[in-house]
Coordinates of C-alpha atoms in Angstrom, one line a residue:
Chain A
M1 CA -8.5 10.9 -28.2
T2 CA -11.8 11.9 -29.7
R3 CA -14.4 14.1 -28.0
D4 CA -16.8 11.2 -27.6
S5 CA -14.2 8.9 -26.0
F6 CA -13.1 11.8 -23.7
L7 CA -16.7 12.3 -22.6
T8 CA -17.0 8.5 -22.1
V9 CA -13.9 8.5 -19.9
L10 CA -15.3 11.5 -17.9
K11 CA -18.7 9.8 -17.4
K12 CA -17.1 6.5 -16.4
N13 CA -14.8 8.1 -13.8
A14 CA -17.1 10.9 -12.7
M15 CA -17.1 10.0 -9.0
L16 CA -13.3 9.7 -9.0
I17 CA -13.0 13.1 -10.6
V18 CA -15.4 14.6 -8.1
L19 CA -13.3 13.1 -5.3
V20 CA -10.2 14.7 -6.6
L21 CA -11.9 18.1 -7.0
V22 CA -13.4 18.0 -3.5
Y23 CA -10.1 17.0 -2.1
L24 CA -8.4 19.9 -3.9
F25 CA -11.2 22.2 -2.7
F26 CA -10.6 21.3 0.9
W27 CA -6.8 21.5 0.4
V28 CA -7.3 25.2 -0.4
L29 CA -9.8 25.7 2.3
T30 CA -7.7 24.1 5.0
Q31 CA -4.5 25.6 3.7
G32 CA -3.0 22.2 3.2
S33 CA -3.9 20.7 6.6
I34 CA -5.9 18.0 4.8
F35 CA -2.6 16.8 3.2
N36 CA -0.9 16.4 6.6
P37 CA 0.2 12.8 7.5
S38 CA -2.1 12.8 10.5
S39 CA -5.1 13.7 8.3
F40 CA -4.5 10.6 6.2
T41 CA -4.5 8.4 9.4
E42 CA -7.5 10.2 10.7
L43 CA -9.4 9.7 7.3
I44 CA -8.8 5.9 7.5
N45 CA -9.5 5.5 11.3
Q46 CA -12.5 7.8 11.3
N47 CA -14.1 6.2 8.3
A48 CA -13.1 2.5 8.7
Y49 CA -16.7 1.6 9.7
V50 CA -18.1 3.2 6.5
Y51 CA -15.9 1.0 4.3
I52 CA -16.7 -2.1 6.3
L53 CA -20.4 -1.5 6.5
G54 CA -20.4 -0.2 3.0
A55 CA -19.1 -3.6 1.7
G56 CA -22.0 -5.3 3.5
M57 CA -24.6 -2.8 2.3
L58 CA -23.3 -3.2 -1.3
M59 CA -24.0 -6.9 -1.2
C60 CA -27.5 -6.2 0.1
M61 CA -28.2 -3.5 -2.4
L62 CA -26.9 -5.6 -5.3
T63 CA -29.8 -8.1 -4.6
G64 CA -32.3 -5.5 -5.6
G65 CA -31.8 -2.2 -3.8
N66 CA -32.4 -3.9 -0.4
I67 CA -30.8 -2.3 2.7
D68 CA -30.1 -2.9 6.3
L69 CA -31.4 -0.2 8.7
S70 CA -30.3 -2.0 11.8
C71 CA -26.5 -2.0 11.4
G72 CA -25.9 1.2 13.3
A73 CA -28.0 0.2 16.3
F74 CA -26.5 -3.3 16.1
V75 CA -23.0 -1.7 16.5
C76 CA -24.3 0.0 19.7
L77 CA -25.6 -3.4 21.0
L78 CA -22.5 -5.3 20.2
G79 CA -20.4 -2.5 21.7
A80 CA -22.3 -3.0 24.9
F81 CA -21.8 -6.7 24.8
G82 CA -18.1 -6.2 24.1
G83 CA -17.8 -3.9 27.1
V84 CA -19.6 -6.4 29.3
F85 CA -17.3 -9.3 28.1
M86 CA -14.0 -7.5 28.3
I87 CA -14.4 -4.8 31.0
V88 CA -17.1 -6.0 33.4
N89 CA -16.4 -9.8 33.2
G90 CA -12.7 -9.4 32.4
W91 CA -12.8 -12.1 29.8
G92 CA -9.8 -12.5 27.4
T93 CA -9.6 -10.5 24.1
G94 CA -9.6 -13.6 21.9
I95 CA -12.7 -15.2 23.5
S96 CA -14.5 -11.9 23.5
I97 CA -13.8 -11.2 19.8
A98 CA -15.0 -14.8 19.0
L99 CA -18.2 -14.2 21.0
L100 CA -18.9 -10.9 19.3
L101 CA -18.5 -12.5 15.9
L102 CA -20.8 -15.3 17.1
V103 CA -23.5 -12.8 18.1
G104 CA -23.2 -11.3 14.7
V105 CA -23.6 -14.7 13.0
V106 CA -26.6 -15.5 15.1
Y107 CA -28.3 -12.2 14.3
G108 CA -27.4 -12.6 10.6
V109 CA -28.9 -16.1 10.5
I110 CA -32.2 -14.9 12.1
L111 CA -32.4 -11.8 9.9
G112 CA -31.5 -13.7 6.8
F113 CA -34.1 -16.3 7.5
L114 CA -36.8 -13.8 8.2
I115 CA -36.0 -11.9 4.9
A116 CA -35.2 -14.8 2.6
Y117 CA -37.5 -17.5 3.8
V118 CA -40.4 -15.8 5.6
H119 CA -40.3 -13.0 3.0
I120 CA -40.5 -10.1 5.4
P121 CA -39.5 -7.0 3.4
P122 CA -35.9 -6.2 4.4
W123 CA -36.6 -2.6 5.4
I124 CA -39.3 -3.8 7.9
A125 CA -37.2 -6.6 9.3
T126 CA -34.2 -4.3 9.8
L127 CA -36.4 -1.4 11.1
A128 CA -37.3 -3.7 14.0
G129 CA -33.6 -4.0 14.8
Y130 CA -33.0 -0.2 14.3
L131 CA -35.7 0.5 16.9
A132 CA -34.9 -2.3 19.4
F133 CA -31.1 -2.6 19.5
R134 CA -30.2 0.9 20.6
G135 CA -32.6 0.7 23.5
L136 CA -31.3 -2.8 24.4
G137 CA -27.7 -1.6 24.2
T138 CA -28.3 1.5 26.3
S139 CA -30.1 -0.7 28.9
I140 CA -27.1 -3.0 29.1
L141 CA -24.7 -0.1 29.4
S142 CA -26.8 1.6 32.1
A143 CA -27.1 -1.7 34.1
N144 CA -23.3 -2.2 34.1
S145 CA -22.1 1.4 34.5
K146 CA -23.1 4.5 36.5
T147 CA -22.0 6.8 33.6
G148 CA -23.8 4.8 30.9
S149 CA -20.6 3.9 29.1
L150 CA -17.9 1.2 29.6
A151 CA -14.2 1.9 29.3
P152 CA -11.4 1.3 28.9
F153 CA -11.1 -1.7 26.6
P154 CA -8.0 -3.9 27.1
V155 CA -4.8 -2.7 25.4
D156 CA -4.4 -5.8 23.3
F157 CA -7.9 -5.4 21.9
Q158 CA -7.1 -1.8 21.0
N159 CA -3.8 -2.8 19.4
I160 CA -5.6 -5.3 17.1
F161 CA -8.2 -2.8 15.9
Y162 CA -6.6 0.6 16.5
G163 CA -2.9 -0.1 16.7
R164 CA 0.0 0.2 14.2
I165 CA 2.2 -2.3 12.4
F166 CA 5.9 -1.8 13.0
P167 CA 5.2 1.6 14.8
T168 CA 7.7 4.4 14.8
E169 CA 7.7 7.9 16.3
K170 CA 5.6 10.4 14.3
G171 CA 7.9 12.4 12.0
V172 CA 10.3 9.5 11.6
F173 CA 10.0 7.9 8.2
N174 CA 8.5 4.4 8.6
W175 CA 10.2 2.3 6.0
P176 CA 8.1 -0.9 6.3
C177 CA 5.0 1.3 5.6
F178 CA 6.6 2.8 2.5
L179 CA 7.8 -0.6 1.2
F180 CA 4.3 -2.0 1.8
G181 CA 3.0 0.8 -0.4
V182 CA 5.6 0.0 -3.1
A183 CA 4.7 -3.7 -3.0
A184 CA 1.0 -2.8 -3.3
A185 CA 1.6 -0.5 -6.2
A186 CA 3.6 -3.2 -8.0
A187 CA 0.8 -5.7 -7.3
I188 CA -1.8 -3.3 -8.8
T189 CA 0.4 -2.8 -12.0
L190 CA 0.9 -6.6 -12.3
I191 CA -2.9 -7.3 -11.9
I192 CA -3.9 -4.7 -14.4
F193 CA -1.5 -6.0 -17.1
M194 CA -2.2 -9.7 -16.3
N195 CA -5.9 -9.1 -16.6
R196 CA -5.3 -7.3 -19.9
S197 CA -3.2 -10.1 -21.4
K198 CA -5.7 -12.7 -20.2
R199 CA -8.6 -10.9 -21.9
L200 CA -6.5 -10.6 -25.1
S201 CA -5.6 -14.2 -25.1
K202 CA -9.3 -15.2 -24.8
G203 CA -10.2 -12.9 -27.7
Y204 CA -12.1 -10.3 -25.5
E205 CA -11.8 -6.6 -25.9
A206 CA -9.2 -5.1 -23.6
D207 CA -7.7 -1.7 -22.7
T208 CA -4.9 -0.4 -24.9
I209 CA -1.4 -0.5 -23.6
V210 CA -1.5 3.2 -23.0
K211 CA -4.8 3.1 -21.1
A212 CA -3.6 0.2 -19.0
A213 CA -0.3 2.1 -18.2
V214 CA -2.2 5.2 -17.3
K215 CA -4.6 3.2 -15.0
S216 CA -1.8 1.4 -13.3
G217 CA 0.3 4.5 -13.0
L218 CA -2.4 6.6 -11.4
G219 CA -3.5 3.7 -9.1
S220 CA 0.1 3.1 -8.0
A221 CA 0.8 6.8 -7.5
A222 CA -2.2 7.1 -5.3
V223 CA -1.2 4.1 -3.2
I224 CA 2.4 5.2 -2.8
L225 CA 1.2 8.8 -1.9
V226 CA -1.1 7.5 0.8
M227 CA 1.5 5.1 2.2
T228 CA 4.2 7.7 2.2
R229 CA 2.0 10.1 4.2
L230 CA 1.2 7.3 6.6
A231 CA 4.9 6.5 6.9
M232 CA 5.4 10.0 8.3
D233 CA 2.7 9.4 10.9
G234 CA 4.0 6.4 12.7
G235 CA 3.3 3.5 10.4
I236 CA 0.5 1.4 9.0
P237 CA -2.7 1.6 11.1
T238 CA -4.2 -1.8 11.8
T239 CA -7.5 -0.4 10.8
L240 CA -6.1 0.0 7.2
L241 CA -5.3 -3.7 7.1
W242 CA -8.8 -4.6 8.2
V243 CA -10.4 -2.2 5.6
A244 CA -8.0 -3.3 2.8
G245 CA -8.5 -7.0 3.6
I246 CA -12.3 -6.7 3.5
V247 CA -12.3 -4.5 0.3
L248 CA -10.0 -7.0 -1.5
I249 CA -12.0 -10.0 -0.4
Y250 CA -15.3 -8.5 -1.5
S251 CA -13.7 -7.2 -4.7
F252 CA -12.6 -10.7 -5.5
I253 CA -16.0 -12.3 -4.5
T254 CA -18.1 -9.8 -6.6
S255 CA -15.9 -10.0 -9.7
K256 CA -14.3 -13.4 -9.8
T257 CA -16.6 -15.9 -8.1
T258 CA -19.9 -17.5 -9.3
I259 CA -21.7 -16.7 -6.1
G260 CA -20.6 -13.0 -6.5
R261 CA -22.1 -12.9 -9.9
H262 CA -25.3 -14.5 -8.5
F263 CA -25.8 -11.4 -6.4
Y264 CA -25.8 -9.2 -9.6
V265 CA -28.1 -11.6 -11.4
V266 CA -30.6 -11.7 -8.5
G267 CA -30.6 -7.9 -8.4
G268 CA -30.9 -7.6 -12.2
N269 CA -34.0 -9.8 -12.4
M270 CA -34.9 -12.1 -9.5
E271 CA -37.4 -14.2 -11.4
A272 CA -35.1 -14.8 -14.3
A273 CA -32.3 -15.7 -11.9
R274 CA -34.6 -18.2 -10.1
L275 CA -35.7 -19.7 -13.4
S276 CA -32.0 -20.0 -14.4
G277 CA -31.3 -22.1 -11.4
V278 CA -29.9 -19.5 -9.0
N279 CA -31.0 -20.2 -5.4
T280 CA -32.3 -16.6 -4.9
R281 CA -33.3 -17.3 -1.3
R282 CA -29.8 -18.4 -0.4
I283 CA -28.4 -15.3 -1.9
M284 CA -30.7 -13.1 0.1
F285 CA -29.9 -15.1 3.2
L286 CA -26.2 -14.7 2.6
A287 CA -26.5 -11.0 2.0
Y288 CA -27.9 -10.3 5.4
L289 CA -25.8 -12.9 7.2
N290 CA -22.7 -11.2 5.7
M291 CA -24.0 -7.7 6.7
A292 CA -24.3 -8.8 10.3
V293 CA -20.8 -10.3 10.5
L294 CA -19.3 -7.2 8.9
A295 CA -21.3 -5.1 11.5
S296 CA -19.5 -7.1 14.2
I297 CA -16.1 -6.2 12.7
A298 CA -17.1 -2.6 12.3
T299 CA -18.1 -2.5 16.0
M300 CA -14.7 -3.7 17.1
T301 CA -12.9 -1.0 15.0
V302 CA -15.2 1.7 16.4
V303 CA -15.1 0.8 20.1
A304 CA -11.3 0.3 19.9
R305 CA -10.9 3.8 18.4
S306 CA -13.2 5.4 20.9
Q307 CA -11.8 3.2 23.7
S308 CA -15.3 2.9 25.1
A309 CA -18.8 1.6 24.5
Y310 CA -21.4 4.2 24.8
A311 CA -25.1 4.7 24.0
D312 CA -24.7 7.0 21.0
V313 CA -22.2 4.8 19.1
G314 CA -23.4 3.7 15.7
K315 CA -25.8 6.7 15.3
N316 CA -26.5 7.2 11.6
F317 CA -24.0 4.5 10.5
E318 CA -26.6 2.9 8.3
M319 CA -27.1 6.2 6.4
D320 CA -23.4 6.6 6.0
A321 CA -23.1 3.1 4.5
I322 CA -26.1 3.7 2.2
S323 CA -24.6 7.1 1.2
A324 CA -21.3 5.6 0.4
C325 CA -23.0 3.0 -1.9
V326 CA -25.3 5.4 -3.6
V327 CA -22.6 8.1 -4.1
G328 CA -20.3 5.3 -5.4
G329 CA -22.7 4.4 -8.1
V330 CA -24.5 1.3 -6.6
S331 CA -27.9 1.2 -8.2
A332 CA -31.0 1.7 -6.0
S333 CA -32.7 -0.9 -8.2
G334 CA -30.0 -3.5 -7.7
G335 CA -27.8 -5.5 -10.1
A336 CA -25.2 -2.8 -10.6
G337 CA -22.3 -1.4 -8.5
T338 CA -18.8 -2.3 -7.6
V339 CA -16.6 -2.5 -4.4
L340 CA -14.3 0.1 -6.0
G341 CA -17.3 2.4 -6.5
M342 CA -18.3 2.0 -2.9
V343 CA -14.7 2.7 -1.8
I344 CA -14.7 5.9 -3.8
G345 CA -18.1 6.9 -2.4
A346 CA -17.0 6.2 1.2
T347 CA -13.7 8.1 0.6
L348 CA -15.6 11.1 -0.8
I349 CA -17.9 11.2 2.2
G350 CA -14.8 10.8 4.5
V351 CA -12.9 13.6 2.8
I352 CA -16.0 15.9 3.1
N353 CA -16.4 15.0 6.8
L354 CA -12.7 15.4 7.5
G355 CA -12.5 18.7 5.6
M356 CA -15.5 20.1 7.4
S357 CA -14.1 19.2 10.8
L358 CA -10.6 20.6 9.9
I359 CA -12.2 24.0 9.1
S360 CA -14.3 23.7 12.2
L361 CA -17.5 24.0 10.3
D362 CA -20.6 24.4 12.4
A363 CA -22.4 21.2 13.2
N364 CA -25.6 22.5 11.5
Y365 CA -23.7 23.3 8.3
Q366 CA -22.2 19.8 8.3
R367 CA -25.7 18.3 8.6
V368 CA -26.8 20.4 5.6
V369 CA -23.8 19.3 3.5
K370 CA -24.4 15.6 4.3
G371 CA -28.1 16.0 3.4
F372 CA -27.2 17.7 0.1
V373 CA -24.7 15.0 -0.8
L374 CA -27.2 12.2 -0.2
L375 CA -30.0 14.0 -2.0
A376 CA -27.7 14.7 -5.0
A377 CA -26.7 11.0 -5.2
V378 CA -30.3 9.8 -5.0
V379 CA -31.5 12.4 -7.6
F380 CA -28.6 11.4 -9.9
D381 CA -29.6 7.7 -9.5
I382 CA -33.3 8.5 -10.3
L383 CA -32.3 10.6 -13.4
S384 CA -29.9 7.9 -14.6
K385 CA -32.7 5.3 -14.4
Q386 CA -35.2 7.5 -16.2
R387 CA -32.6 8.2 -19.0
S388 CA -31.8 4.5 -19.4
K389 CA -35.6 3.8 -19.8
Chain B
M1 CA -39.6 -8.6 -2.8
N2 CA -39.3 -7.2 -6.3
N3 CA -36.8 -4.5 -7.3
G4 CA -39.4 -1.8 -7.6
N5 CA -40.4 -2.2 -3.9
A6 CA -36.8 -2.3 -2.8
R7 CA -36.0 0.9 -4.8
A8 CA -39.1 2.6 -3.4
S9 CA -38.0 1.6 0.2
L10 CA -34.6 3.1 -0.3
I11 CA -35.9 6.3 -1.8
G12 CA -38.5 6.5 1.0
I13 CA -35.8 6.0 3.7
V14 CA -33.6 8.7 2.2
G15 CA -36.7 11.0 2.2
A16 CA -37.4 10.1 5.9
Y17 CA -33.7 10.9 6.7
L18 CA -34.0 14.3 5.0
L19 CA -37.1 15.0 7.1
Y20 CA -35.1 13.9 10.2
T21 CA -32.3 16.3 9.2
A22 CA -34.8 19.1 8.8
Y23 CA -36.2 18.3 12.3
D24 CA -32.6 18.4 13.8
L25 CA -31.9 21.7 12.1
F26 CA -35.2 23.2 13.2
R27 CA -34.6 22.1 16.8
N28 CA -31.0 23.4 16.5
E29 CA -29.3 20.2 17.8
A30 CA -26.0 22.1 17.6
G31 CA -27.2 24.2 20.5
A32 CA -25.8 27.6 21.4
D33 CA -22.5 26.9 19.6
T34 CA -24.0 27.3 16.1
T35 CA -22.9 30.1 13.8
M36 CA -25.9 29.5 11.5
S37 CA -28.5 32.2 11.9
P38 CA -32.1 31.2 12.8
A39 CA -33.3 32.4 9.4
V40 CA -30.8 30.3 7.5
R41 CA -31.6 27.3 9.7
I42 CA -35.3 27.6 9.0
L43 CA -34.6 28.0 5.3
F44 CA -32.6 24.8 5.1
S45 CA -35.2 23.0 7.3
V46 CA -38.0 24.0 4.9
F47 CA -35.8 22.9 1.9
F48 CA -35.2 19.5 3.4
V49 CA -38.8 19.1 4.4
L50 CA -39.9 19.7 0.8
A51 CA -37.1 17.4 -0.6
G52 CA -38.0 14.7 2.0
I53 CA -41.7 14.9 1.1
A54 CA -40.9 14.8 -2.6
L55 CA -38.9 11.7 -2.2
L56 CA -41.6 10.0 -0.1
V57 CA -44.2 10.8 -2.7
L58 CA -41.9 9.5 -5.4
A59 CA -41.3 6.3 -3.4
V60 CA -45.1 5.8 -3.0
R61 CA -45.6 6.3 -6.8
I62 CA -42.8 3.7 -7.6
W63 CA -44.3 1.3 -5.1
R64 CA -47.8 1.6 -6.6
R65 CA -46.4 1.3 -10.2
S66 CA -44.4 -1.8 -9.1
A67 CA -47.5 -3.3 -7.4
K68 CA -49.6 -2.7 -10.5
E69 CA -46.9 -4.3 -12.8
E70 CA -46.7 -7.3 -10.5
K71 CA -50.5 -7.7 -10.6
E72 CA -50.6 -7.4 -14.4
Q73 CA -47.8 -10.0 -14.7
Q74 CA -49.7 -12.3 -12.3
D75 CA -52.9 -11.9 -14.4
R76 CA -50.9 -12.7 -17.6
D77 CA -49.4 -15.8 -16.0
D78 CA -52.8 -16.9 -14.8
E79 CA -54.3 -16.5 -18.3
R80 CA -51.4 -18.5 -19.8
T81 CA -51.9 -21.3 -17.3
G82 CA -55.7 -21.2 -18.0
I83 CA -55.0 -21.6 -21.8
Q84 CA -52.7 -24.5 -21.2

């Protein structure tokens, strides 16, 4: 491998390398606690909302650096609705979930219409939600509870969003979890090699056999490692299924579908996209409708985990989602970024958060670290843009 | 909304978030449990205030440049239409 190609590989996988280094750093600092099975479960459960909202924020940012400031406050409002539906009114879990998704769709339609067709700048339209929804959610909670929070949510609701598949006792090896990991690793290897042979058969450039083998080996090893640790902690969390499902769906949409490519085209040059026949208004509308629906799903994972709806839920969620995207390489100008990048960004932030809480780092220091991470990511983006000019 | 405006908004929002972080640190939201000395807290607050303001200024500059480019493009299009 030449020096240039080594540097190219380093540059292309910079965030992944940073993630590994940060993980190793916290491994030393926590004396191995971050490698405990429970830490892996906690990483997934604690950060599920970042992956889910990150997928939505990615689609918004792809359209031209647009963001949604209201998603965190919307989680608070939806949590309040969920509490009223399931705890105060005693409605069934199924009907409550359907209603929460419906509320998400309604909000998404209104927001998408205002942004795409009335041409209100996204940051203004969503700022209104950011300011209004938390107040509204807090009012609903106060009106229905003396303590200002509603709990507990029904057990079946918690099992759907914070349960385990084929649960076993902690410490007992969960074979279904491990076998699921092996199957996922086999699927990754198959997909990488199938993509490679498809590209070669069409005459495109493709990775060498060695590169493809290394890629699939590392990916499979990571998946098997994670699933093995989860297998020692009682099994597959249902949160992981939600996150994995959403990540896979959006990965497919952004890389294999026409409409996914349209998001990139609109973000690259909206005028050129419009003149090429892309319905740019529909893409903007879909970006924000999609974000609202994903916020509904994120709400359900969050309230199921906390087992209550309370006024502070969703605080700073929008900044976490934006951080995950920016750290993961999604361009602030739009038109560039991948779901995998967002996942790496979200995982990096999750590892930093988990590591800081495992070493019981002071809340003020945690705020400083988060601020530095976001600042570094934005500065990196600004410098990259200047260099490319 | 063009990309320049959106990029400016994002950078501006990050700047505002850093100012909010500085405010939280200054007010010592962690309360009595904090191990961070007041001097260090103030130092970080000042840093984040400066960083936040820098990003806000950059956002305004990007927005103004983007608005200028949009106007120039509009003038060019109008000229072209006039010639036709």
